[in-house]
């Protein structure tokens, strides 16, 4: 298994631009999570899906953030418009019945 | 809600044993996880405890006491490569059953 696959690994964008992060979970995992990590705030859960359905999006900072999971093998996290304070590492993770997470390698986002 | 406490930093010597503690408060406990995260990398799953007692896996062991809301991760025969952040995460038994809440992590530095 290739594990959880995220793209891109690094993204540098200008303030105001749209950013789309992508994630392919492990086949057969029915939970998918989007986290953001910064030195100041640690790992923050943004949103998670169960069987492609959003369950809890209370961690999404504001309307500029949106996430979709159109099928069991793909999810996106979109930021529009991006701001410098969105700079962070964004992790996607998936889990199956044992509920242990497998994390992707992360996307390091820098908004200038 | 959930409250998870871990020491921020610890230092130990190569070859020694170190114990990283985690205390938690949650309504409806349903499992505790430990993850390891090297600098610049994604967290990786180390252990899972749902019943009281000690789970041993090679040089790493994890202990849980549900009545005390307490867990520890024990690392034996420390190696330089064990320098990393160790994250405690708790799952609660509620409608958000797939979701784990993470502590802020303990940064372990192993010195020669």
PDB file of N, CA, C and O in Angstrom, chain B residues 14-78:
ATOM      1  N   UNK B  14      21.395   8.762  25.593  1.00  0.00           N
ATOM      2  CA  UNK B  14      21.427   7.566  24.765  1.00  0.00           C
ATOM      3  C   UNK B  14      21.650   6.325  25.631  1.00  0.00           C
ATOM      4  O   UNK B  14      22.507   6.330  26.532  1.00  0.00           O
ATOM      5  N   UNK B  15      20.850   5.278  25.384  1.00  0.00           N
ATOM      6  CA  UNK B  15      20.960   4.042  26.151  1.00  0.00           C
ATOM      7  C   UNK B  15      20.091   4.000  27.392  1.00  0.00           C
ATOM      8  O   UNK B  15      19.882   2.928  27.971  1.00  0.00           O
ATOM      9  N   UNK B  16      19.572   5.129  27.799  1.00  0.00           N
ATOM     10  CA  UNK B  16      18.758   5.209  29.019  1.00  0.00           C
ATOM     11  C   UNK B  16      17.300   4.853  28.731  1.00  0.00           C
ATOM     12  O   UNK B  16      16.933   4.469  27.609  1.00  0.00           O
ATOM     13  N   UNK B  17      16.484   4.978  29.788  1.00  0.00           N
ATOM     14  CA  UNK B  17      15.036   4.762  29.686  1.00  0.00           C
ATOM     15  C   UNK B  17      14.346   6.089  29.974  1.00  0.00           C
ATOM     16  O   UNK B  17      14.757   6.825  30.877  1.00  0.00           O
ATOM     17  N   UNK B  18      13.298   6.400  29.237  1.00  0.00           N
ATOM     18  CA  UNK B  18      12.544   7.621  29.503  1.00  0.00           C
ATOM     19  C   UNK B  18      11.053   7.304  29.501  1.00  0.00           C
ATOM     20  O   UNK B  18      10.587   6.446  28.747  1.00  0.00           O
ATOM     21  N   UNK B  19      10.320   7.982  30.367  1.00  0.00           N
ATOM     22  CA  UNK B  19       8.878   7.802  30.465  1.00  0.00           C
ATOM     23  C   UNK B  19       8.193   9.130  30.173  1.00  0.00           C
ATOM     24  O   UNK B  19       8.467  10.130  30.840  1.00  0.00           O
ATOM     25  N   UNK B  20       7.313   9.140  29.203  1.00  0.00           N
ATOM     26  CA  UNK B  20       6.572  10.345  28.824  1.00  0.00           C
ATOM     27  C   UNK B  20       5.138  10.160  29.296  1.00  0.00           C
ATOM     28  O   UNK B  20       4.455   9.227  28.873  1.00  0.00           O
ATOM     29  N   UNK B  21       4.699  11.061  30.145  1.00  0.00           N
ATOM     30  CA  UNK B  21       3.363  10.945  30.737  1.00  0.00           C
ATOM     31  C   UNK B  21       2.316  11.729  29.963  1.00  0.00           C
ATOM     32  O   UNK B  21       2.619  12.739  29.317  1.00  0.00           O
ATOM     33  N   UNK B  22       1.095  11.265  30.074  1.00  0.00           N
ATOM     34  CA  UNK B  22      -0.047  11.939  29.460  1.00  0.00           C
ATOM     35  C   UNK B  22      -1.243  11.786  30.393  1.00  0.00           C
ATOM     36  O   UNK B  22      -1.565  10.662  30.808  1.00  0.00           O
ATOM     37  N   UNK B  23      -1.847  12.879  30.766  1.00  0.00           N
ATOM     38  CA  UNK B  23      -3.087  12.824  31.535  1.00  0.00           C
ATOM     39  C   UNK B  23      -4.201  13.421  30.699  1.00  0.00           C
ATOM     40  O   UNK B  23      -3.972  14.331  29.900  1.00  0.00           O
ATOM     41  N   UNK B  24      -5.385  12.895  30.886  1.00  0.00           N
ATOM     42  CA  UNK B  24      -6.498  13.344  30.058  1.00  0.00           C
ATOM     43  C   UNK B  24      -7.771  13.408  30.881  1.00  0.00           C
ATOM     44  O   UNK B  24      -7.923  12.721  31.892  1.00  0.00           O
ATOM     45  N   UNK B  25      -8.665  14.245  30.424  1.00  0.00           N
ATOM     46  CA  UNK B  25     -10.015  14.317  30.974  1.00  0.00           C
ATOM     47  C   UNK B  25     -10.956  14.253  29.792  1.00  0.00           C
ATOM     48  O   UNK B  25     -10.852  15.056  28.866  1.00  0.00           O
ATOM     49  N   UNK B  26     -11.844  13.287  29.819  1.00  0.00           N
ATOM     50  CA  UNK B  26     -12.776  13.144  28.711  1.00  0.00           C
ATOM     51  C   UNK B  26     -14.046  12.489  29.187  1.00  0.00           C
ATOM     52  O   UNK B  26     -14.042  11.735  30.156  1.00  0.00           O
ATOM     53  N   UNK B  27     -15.130  12.782  28.493  1.00  0.00           N
ATOM     54  CA  UNK B  27     -16.385  12.106  28.783  1.00  0.00           C
ATOM     55  C   UNK B  27     -16.513  10.945  27.818  1.00  0.00           C
ATOM     56  O   UNK B  27     -16.542  11.129  26.614  1.00  0.00           O
ATOM     57  N   UNK B  28     -16.563   9.735  28.367  1.00  0.00           N
ATOM     58  CA  UNK B  28     -16.722   8.568  27.511  1.00  0.00           C
ATOM     59  C   UNK B  28     -15.445   8.162  26.807  1.00  0.00           C
ATOM     60  O   UNK B  28     -15.359   8.145  25.584  1.00  0.00           O
ATOM     61  N   UNK B  29     -14.434   7.786  27.588  1.00  0.00           N
ATOM     62  CA  UNK B  29     -13.149   7.381  27.020  1.00  0.00           C
ATOM     63  C   UNK B  29     -13.318   6.130  26.163  1.00  0.00           C
ATOM     64  O   UNK B  29     -14.006   5.178  26.530  1.00  0.00           O
ATOM     65  N   UNK B  30     -12.649   6.146  25.001  1.00  0.00           N
ATOM     66  CA  UNK B  30     -12.730   4.981  24.132  1.00  0.00           C
ATOM     67  C   UNK B  30     -11.427   4.712  23.403  1.00  0.00           C
ATOM     68  O   UNK B  30     -11.420   4.347  22.231  1.00  0.00           O
ATOM     69  N   UNK B  31     -10.310   4.954  24.072  1.00  0.00           N
ATOM     70  CA  UNK B  31      -9.025   4.591  23.476  1.00  0.00           C
ATOM     71  C   UNK B  31      -8.014   5.719  23.523  1.00  0.00           C
ATOM     72  O   UNK B  31      -8.374   6.897  23.414  1.00  0.00           O
ATOM     73  N   UNK B  32      -6.752   5.340  23.681  1.00  0.00           N
ATOM     74  CA  UNK B  32      -5.664   6.318  23.720  1.00  0.00           C
ATOM     75  C   UNK B  32      -4.560   5.861  22.778  1.00  0.00           C
ATOM     76  O   UNK B  32      -4.194   4.679  22.738  1.00  0.00           O
ATOM     77  N   UNK B  33      -4.028   6.796  22.027  1.00  0.00           N
ATOM     78  CA  UNK B  33      -2.998   6.513  21.019  1.00  0.00           C
ATOM     79  C   UNK B  33      -1.739   7.300  21.341  1.00  0.00           C
ATOM     80  O   UNK B  33      -1.803   8.404  21.895  1.00  0.00           O
ATOM     81  N   UNK B  34      -0.603   6.744  20.960  1.00  0.00           N
ATOM     82  CA  UNK B  34       0.664   7.480  20.950  1.00  0.00           C
ATOM     83  C   UNK B  34       1.192   7.497  19.519  1.00  0.00           C
ATOM     84  O   UNK B  34       1.176   6.471  18.815  1.00  0.00           O
ATOM     85  N   UNK B  35       1.670   8.684  19.126  1.00  0.00           N
ATOM     86  CA  UNK B  35       2.267   8.876  17.815  1.00  0.00           C
ATOM     87  C   UNK B  35       3.654   9.487  17.996  1.00  0.00           C
ATOM     88  O   UNK B  35       3.913  10.236  18.943  1.00  0.00           O
ATOM     89  N   UNK B  36       4.528   9.184  17.052  1.00  0.00           N
ATOM     90  CA  UNK B  36       5.868   9.779  17.005  1.00  0.00           C
ATOM     91  C   UNK B  36       5.953  10.692  15.790  1.00  0.00           C
ATOM     92  O   UNK B  36       5.485  10.324  14.705  1.00  0.00           O
ATOM     93  N   UNK B  37       6.524  11.854  15.993  1.00  0.00           N
ATOM     94  CA  UNK B  37       6.685  12.776  14.861  1.00  0.00           C
ATOM     95  C   UNK B  37       8.094  13.349  14.857  1.00  0.00           C
ATOM     96  O   UNK B  37       8.464  14.125  15.744  1.00  0.00           O
ATOM     97  N   UNK B  38       8.884  12.959  13.851  1.00  0.00           N
ATOM     98  CA  UNK B  38      10.197  13.558  13.669  1.00  0.00           C
ATOM     99  C   UNK B  38      10.033  14.921  13.016  1.00  0.00           C
ATOM    100  O   UNK B  38       9.063  15.159  12.275  1.00  0.00           O
ATOM    101  N   UNK B  39      10.997  15.794  13.286  1.00  0.00           N
ATOM    102  CA  UNK B  39      10.951  17.159  12.755  1.00  0.00           C
ATOM    103  C   UNK B  39      10.806  17.135  11.238  1.00  0.00           C
ATOM    104  O   UNK B  39      11.558  16.441  10.542  1.00  0.00           O
ATOM    105  N   UNK B  40       9.840  17.879  10.738  1.00  0.00           N
ATOM    106  CA  UNK B  40       9.647  17.979   9.302  1.00  0.00           C
ATOM    107  C   UNK B  40       8.927  16.800   8.674  1.00  0.00           C
ATOM    108  O   UNK B  40       8.818  16.743   7.448  1.00  0.00           O
ATOM    109  N   UNK B  41       8.444  15.882   9.517  1.00  0.00           N
ATOM    110  CA  UNK B  41       7.762  14.707   8.982  1.00  0.00           C
ATOM    111  C   UNK B  41       6.359  14.595   9.565  1.00  0.00           C
ATOM    112  O   UNK B  41       5.966  15.355  10.448  1.00  0.00           O
ATOM    113  N   UNK B  42       5.604  13.632   9.064  1.00  0.00           N
ATOM    114  CA  UNK B  42       4.255  13.399   9.551  1.00  0.00           C
ATOM    115  C   UNK B  42       4.282  12.525  10.799  1.00  0.00           C
ATOM    116  O   UNK B  42       5.217  11.745  11.003  1.00  0.00           O
ATOM    117  N   UNK B  43       3.264  12.629  11.644  1.00  0.00           N
ATOM    118  CA  UNK B  43       3.167  11.701  12.785  1.00  0.00           C
ATOM    119  C   UNK B  43       2.986  10.266  12.299  1.00  0.00           C
ATOM    120  O   UNK B  43       2.339  10.023  11.275  1.00  0.00           O
ATOM    121  N   UNK B  44       3.552   9.334  13.048  1.00  0.00           N
ATOM    122  CA  UNK B  44       3.355   7.916  12.738  1.00  0.00           C
ATOM    123  C   UNK B  44       2.845   7.208  13.987  1.00  0.00           C
ATOM    124  O   UNK B  44       3.269   7.509  15.109  1.00  0.00           O
ATOM    125  N   UNK B  45       1.952   6.264  13.777  1.00  0.00           N
ATOM    126  CA  UNK B  45       1.305   5.531  14.861  1.00  0.00           C
ATOM    127  C   UNK B  45       2.318   4.671  15.610  1.00  0.00           C
ATOM    128  O   UNK B  45       3.115   3.967  15.011  1.00  0.00           O
ATOM    129  N   UNK B  46       2.268   4.745  16.957  1.00  0.00           N
ATOM    130  CA  UNK B  46       3.134   3.906  17.787  1.00  0.00           C
ATOM    131  C   UNK B  46       2.341   2.841  18.536  1.00  0.00           C
ATOM    132  O   UNK B  46       2.722   1.670  18.549  1.00  0.00           O
ATOM    133  N   UNK B  47       1.262   3.278  19.221  1.00  0.00           N
ATOM    134  CA  UNK B  47       0.581   2.318  20.088  1.00  0.00           C
ATOM    135  C   UNK B  47      -0.859   2.730  20.333  1.00  0.00           C
ATOM    136  O   UNK B  47      -1.244   3.888  20.111  1.00  0.00           O
ATOM    137  N   UNK B  48      -1.637   1.773  20.794  1.00  0.00           N
ATOM    138  CA  UNK B  48      -3.055   1.971  21.085  1.00  0.00           C
ATOM    139  C   UNK B  48      -3.394   1.209  22.357  1.00  0.00           C
ATOM    140  O   UNK B  48      -3.091   0.014  22.462  1.00  0.00           O
ATOM    141  N   UNK B  49      -4.019   1.896  23.313  1.00  0.00           N
ATOM    142  CA  UNK B  49      -4.491   1.267  24.545  1.00  0.00           C
ATOM    143  C   UNK B  49      -5.970   1.584  24.723  1.00  0.00           C
ATOM    144  O   UNK B  49      -6.358   2.756  24.626  1.00  0.00           O
ATOM    145  N   UNK B  50      -6.749   0.557  24.994  1.00  0.00           N
ATOM    146  CA  UNK B  50      -8.152   0.792  25.308  1.00  0.00           C
ATOM    147  C   UNK B  50      -8.505   0.160  26.650  1.00  0.00           C
ATOM    148  O   UNK B  50      -9.439   0.602  27.332  1.00  0.00           O
ATOM    149  N   UNK B  51      -7.739  -0.844  27.067  1.00  0.00           N
ATOM    150  CA  UNK B  51      -7.915  -1.470  28.380  1.00  0.00           C
ATOM    151  C   UNK B  51      -6.737  -1.110  29.282  1.00  0.00           C
ATOM    152  O   UNK B  51      -5.652  -0.790  28.799  1.00  0.00           O
ATOM    153  N   UNK B  52      -6.947  -1.196  30.579  1.00  0.00           N
ATOM    154  CA  UNK B  52      -5.880  -0.907  31.538  1.00  0.00           C
ATOM    155  C   UNK B  52      -4.728  -1.890  31.378  1.00  0.00           C
ATOM    156  O   UNK B  52      -4.931  -3.059  31.088  1.00  0.00           O
ATOM    157  N   UNK B  53      -3.529  -1.369  31.596  1.00  0.00           N
ATOM    158  CA  UNK B  53      -2.376  -2.245  31.571  1.00  0.00           C
ATOM    159  C   UNK B  53      -1.315  -1.772  30.612  1.00  0.00           C
ATOM    160  O   UNK B  53      -1.375  -0.667  30.073  1.00  0.00           O
ATOM    161  N   UNK B  54      -0.336  -2.636  30.449  1.00  0.00           N
ATOM    162  CA  UNK B  54       0.851  -2.320  29.669  1.00  0.00           C
ATOM    163  C   UNK B  54       0.836  -3.069  28.345  1.00  0.00           C
ATOM    164  O   UNK B  54       0.610  -4.269  28.302  1.00  0.00           O
ATOM    165  N   UNK B  55       1.093  -2.331  27.271  1.00  0.00           N
ATOM    166  CA  UNK B  55       1.241  -2.922  25.941  1.00  0.00           C
ATOM    167  C   UNK B  55       2.694  -2.752  25.537  1.00  0.00           C
ATOM    168  O   UNK B  55       3.187  -1.633  25.491  1.00  0.00           O
ATOM    169  N   UNK B  56       3.371  -3.854  25.243  1.00  0.00           N
ATOM    170  CA  UNK B  56       4.782  -3.772  24.896  1.00  0.00           C
ATOM    171  C   UNK B  56       4.987  -4.084  23.431  1.00  0.00           C
ATOM    172  O   UNK B  56       4.401  -5.019  22.887  1.00  0.00           O
ATOM    173  N   UNK B  57       5.860  -3.263  22.820  1.00  0.00           N
ATOM    174  CA  UNK B  57       6.171  -3.453  21.408  1.00  0.00           C
ATOM    175  C   UNK B  57       7.625  -3.088  21.205  1.00  0.00           C
ATOM    176  O   UNK B  57       7.969  -1.939  20.976  1.00  0.00           O
ATOM    177  N   UNK B  58       8.478  -4.078  21.324  1.00  0.00           N
ATOM    178  CA  UNK B  58       9.904  -3.830  21.159  1.00  0.00           C
ATOM    179  C   UNK B  58      10.442  -2.932  22.256  1.00  0.00           C
ATOM    180  O   UNK B  58      10.199  -3.142  23.440  1.00  0.00           O
ATOM    181  N   UNK B  59      11.136  -1.865  21.857  1.00  0.00           N
ATOM    182  CA  UNK B  59      11.715  -0.947  22.843  1.00  0.00           C
ATOM    183  C   UNK B  59      10.676  -0.009  23.434  1.00  0.00           C
ATOM    184  O   UNK B  59      10.939   0.669  24.414  1.00  0.00           O
ATOM    185  N   UNK B  60       9.499   0.031  22.824  1.00  0.00           N
ATOM    186  CA  UNK B  60       8.458   0.950  23.267  1.00  0.00           C
ATOM    187  C   UNK B  60       7.340   0.204  23.993  1.00  0.00           C
ATOM    188  O   UNK B  60       6.920  -0.876  23.552  1.00  0.00           O
ATOM    189  N   UNK B  61       6.855   0.787  25.081  1.00  0.00           N
ATOM    190  CA  UNK B  61       5.715   0.241  25.807  1.00  0.00           C
ATOM    191  C   UNK B  61       4.775   1.386  26.126  1.00  0.00           C
ATOM    192  O   UNK B  61       5.224   2.519  26.335  1.00  0.00           O
ATOM    193  N   UNK B  62       3.484   1.092  26.192  1.00  0.00           N
ATOM    194  CA  UNK B  62       2.515   2.113  26.582  1.00  0.00           C
ATOM    195  C   UNK B  62       1.610   1.537  27.659  1.00  0.00           C
ATOM    196  O   UNK B  62       1.179   0.384  27.579  1.00  0.00           O
ATOM    197  N   UNK B  63       1.332   2.386  28.645  1.00  0.00           N
ATOM    198  CA  UNK B  63       0.542   1.976  29.806  1.00  0.00           C
ATOM    199  C   UNK B  63      -0.690   2.855  29.892  1.00  0.00           C
ATOM    200  O   UNK B  63      -0.662   4.040  29.554  1.00  0.00           O
ATOM    201  N   UNK B  64      -1.780   2.268  30.377  1.00  0.00           N
ATOM    202  CA  UNK B  64      -3.027   3.015  30.547  1.00  0.00           C
ATOM    203  C   UNK B  64      -3.673   2.686  31.883  1.00  0.00           C
ATOM    204  O   UNK B  64      -3.764   1.507  32.258  1.00  0.00           O
ATOM    205  N   UNK B  65      -4.154   3.728  32.560  1.00  0.00           N
ATOM    206  CA  UNK B  65      -5.028   3.581  33.723  1.00  0.00           C
ATOM    207  C   UNK B  65      -6.243   4.450  33.473  1.00  0.00           C
ATOM    208  O   UNK B  65      -6.177   5.689  33.540  1.00  0.00           O
ATOM    209  N   UNK B  66      -7.352   3.831  33.159  1.00  0.00           N
ATOM    210  CA  UNK B  66      -8.569   4.584  32.837  1.00  0.00           C
ATOM    211  C   UNK B  66      -9.134   5.292  34.064  1.00  0.00           C
ATOM    212  O   UNK B  66      -9.632   6.413  33.975  1.00  0.00           O
ATOM    213  N   UNK B  67      -9.028   4.669  35.231  1.00  0.00           N
ATOM    214  CA  UNK B  67      -9.589   5.276  36.449  1.00  0.00           C
ATOM    215  C   UNK B  67      -8.837   6.550  36.823  1.00  0.00           C
ATOM    216  O   UNK B  67      -9.413   7.478  37.391  1.00  0.00           O
ATOM    217  N   UNK B  68      -7.564   6.609  36.467  1.00  0.00           N
ATOM    218  CA  UNK B  68      -6.753   7.789  36.794  1.00  0.00           C
ATOM    219  C   UNK B  68      -6.650   8.755  35.612  1.00  0.00           C
ATOM    220  O   UNK B  68      -6.076   9.834  35.769  1.00  0.00           O
ATOM    221  N   UNK B  69      -7.164   8.395  34.474  1.00  0.00           N
ATOM    222  CA  UNK B  69      -7.027   9.261  33.300  1.00  0.00           C
ATOM    223  C   UNK B  69      -5.570   9.493  32.966  1.00  0.00           C
ATOM    224  O   UNK B  69      -5.147  10.629  32.722  1.00  0.00           O
ATOM    225  N   UNK B  70      -4.801   8.407  32.913  1.00  0.00           N
ATOM    226  CA  UNK B  70      -3.345   8.518  32.841  1.00  0.00           C
ATOM    227  C   UNK B  70      -2.774   7.467  31.915  1.00  0.00           C
ATOM    228  O   UNK B  70      -3.207   6.308  31.906  1.00  0.00           O
ATOM    229  N   UNK B  71      -1.783   7.889  31.155  1.00  0.00           N
ATOM    230  CA  UNK B  71      -1.045   6.975  30.295  1.00  0.00           C
ATOM    231  C   UNK B  71       0.422   7.388  30.297  1.00  0.00           C
ATOM    232  O   UNK B  71       0.750   8.549  30.588  1.00  0.00           O
ATOM    233  N   UNK B  72       1.284   6.455  29.994  1.00  0.00           N
ATOM    234  CA  UNK B  72       2.669   6.821  29.732  1.00  0.00           C
ATOM    235  C   UNK B  72       3.218   5.989  28.586  1.00  0.00           C
ATOM    236  O   UNK B  72       2.769   4.872  28.332  1.00  0.00           O
ATOM    237  N   UNK B  73       4.195   6.571  27.924  1.00  0.00           N
ATOM    238  CA  UNK B  73       4.958   5.895  26.882  1.00  0.00           C
ATOM    239  C   UNK B  73       6.366   5.695  27.436  1.00  0.00           C
ATOM    240  O   UNK B  73       6.998   6.641  27.887  1.00  0.00           O
ATOM    241  N   UNK B  74       6.821   4.460  27.423  1.00  0.00           N
ATOM    242  CA  UNK B  74       8.133   4.122  27.952  1.00  0.00           C
ATOM    243  C   UNK B  74       9.053   3.749  26.803  1.00  0.00           C
ATOM    244  O   UNK B  74       8.721   2.860  26.002  1.00  0.00           O
ATOM    245  N   UNK B  75      10.158   4.430  26.708  1.00  0.00           N
ATOM    246  CA  UNK B  75      11.135   4.138  25.661  1.00  0.00           C
ATOM    247  C   UNK B  75      12.411   3.607  26.324  1.00  0.00           C
ATOM    248  O   UNK B  75      13.021   4.280  27.150  1.00  0.00           O
ATOM    249  N   UNK B  76      12.807   2.408  25.946  1.00  0.00           N
ATOM    250  CA  UNK B  76      13.996   1.786  26.518  1.00  0.00           C
ATOM    251  C   UNK B  76      15.160   1.848  25.541  1.00  0.00           C
ATOM    252  O   UNK B  76      14.967   2.017  24.331  1.00  0.00           O
ATOM    253  N   UNK B  77      16.356   1.687  26.079  1.00  0.00           N
ATOM    254  CA  UNK B  77      17.564   1.640  25.248  1.00  0.00           C
ATOM    255  C   UNK B  77      17.546   2.766  24.213  1.00  0.00           C
ATOM    256  O   UNK B  77      17.646   2.531  23.007  1.00  0.00           O
ATOM    257  N   UNK B  78      17.418   3.965  24.706  1.00  0.00           N
ATOM    258  CA  UNK B  78      17.245   5.115  23.833  1.00  0.00           C
ATOM    259  C   UNK B  78      18.339   5.212  22.774  1.00  0.00           C
ATOM    260  O   UNK B  78      19.520   4.991  23.042  1.00  0.00           O
TER     261      UNK B  78
END
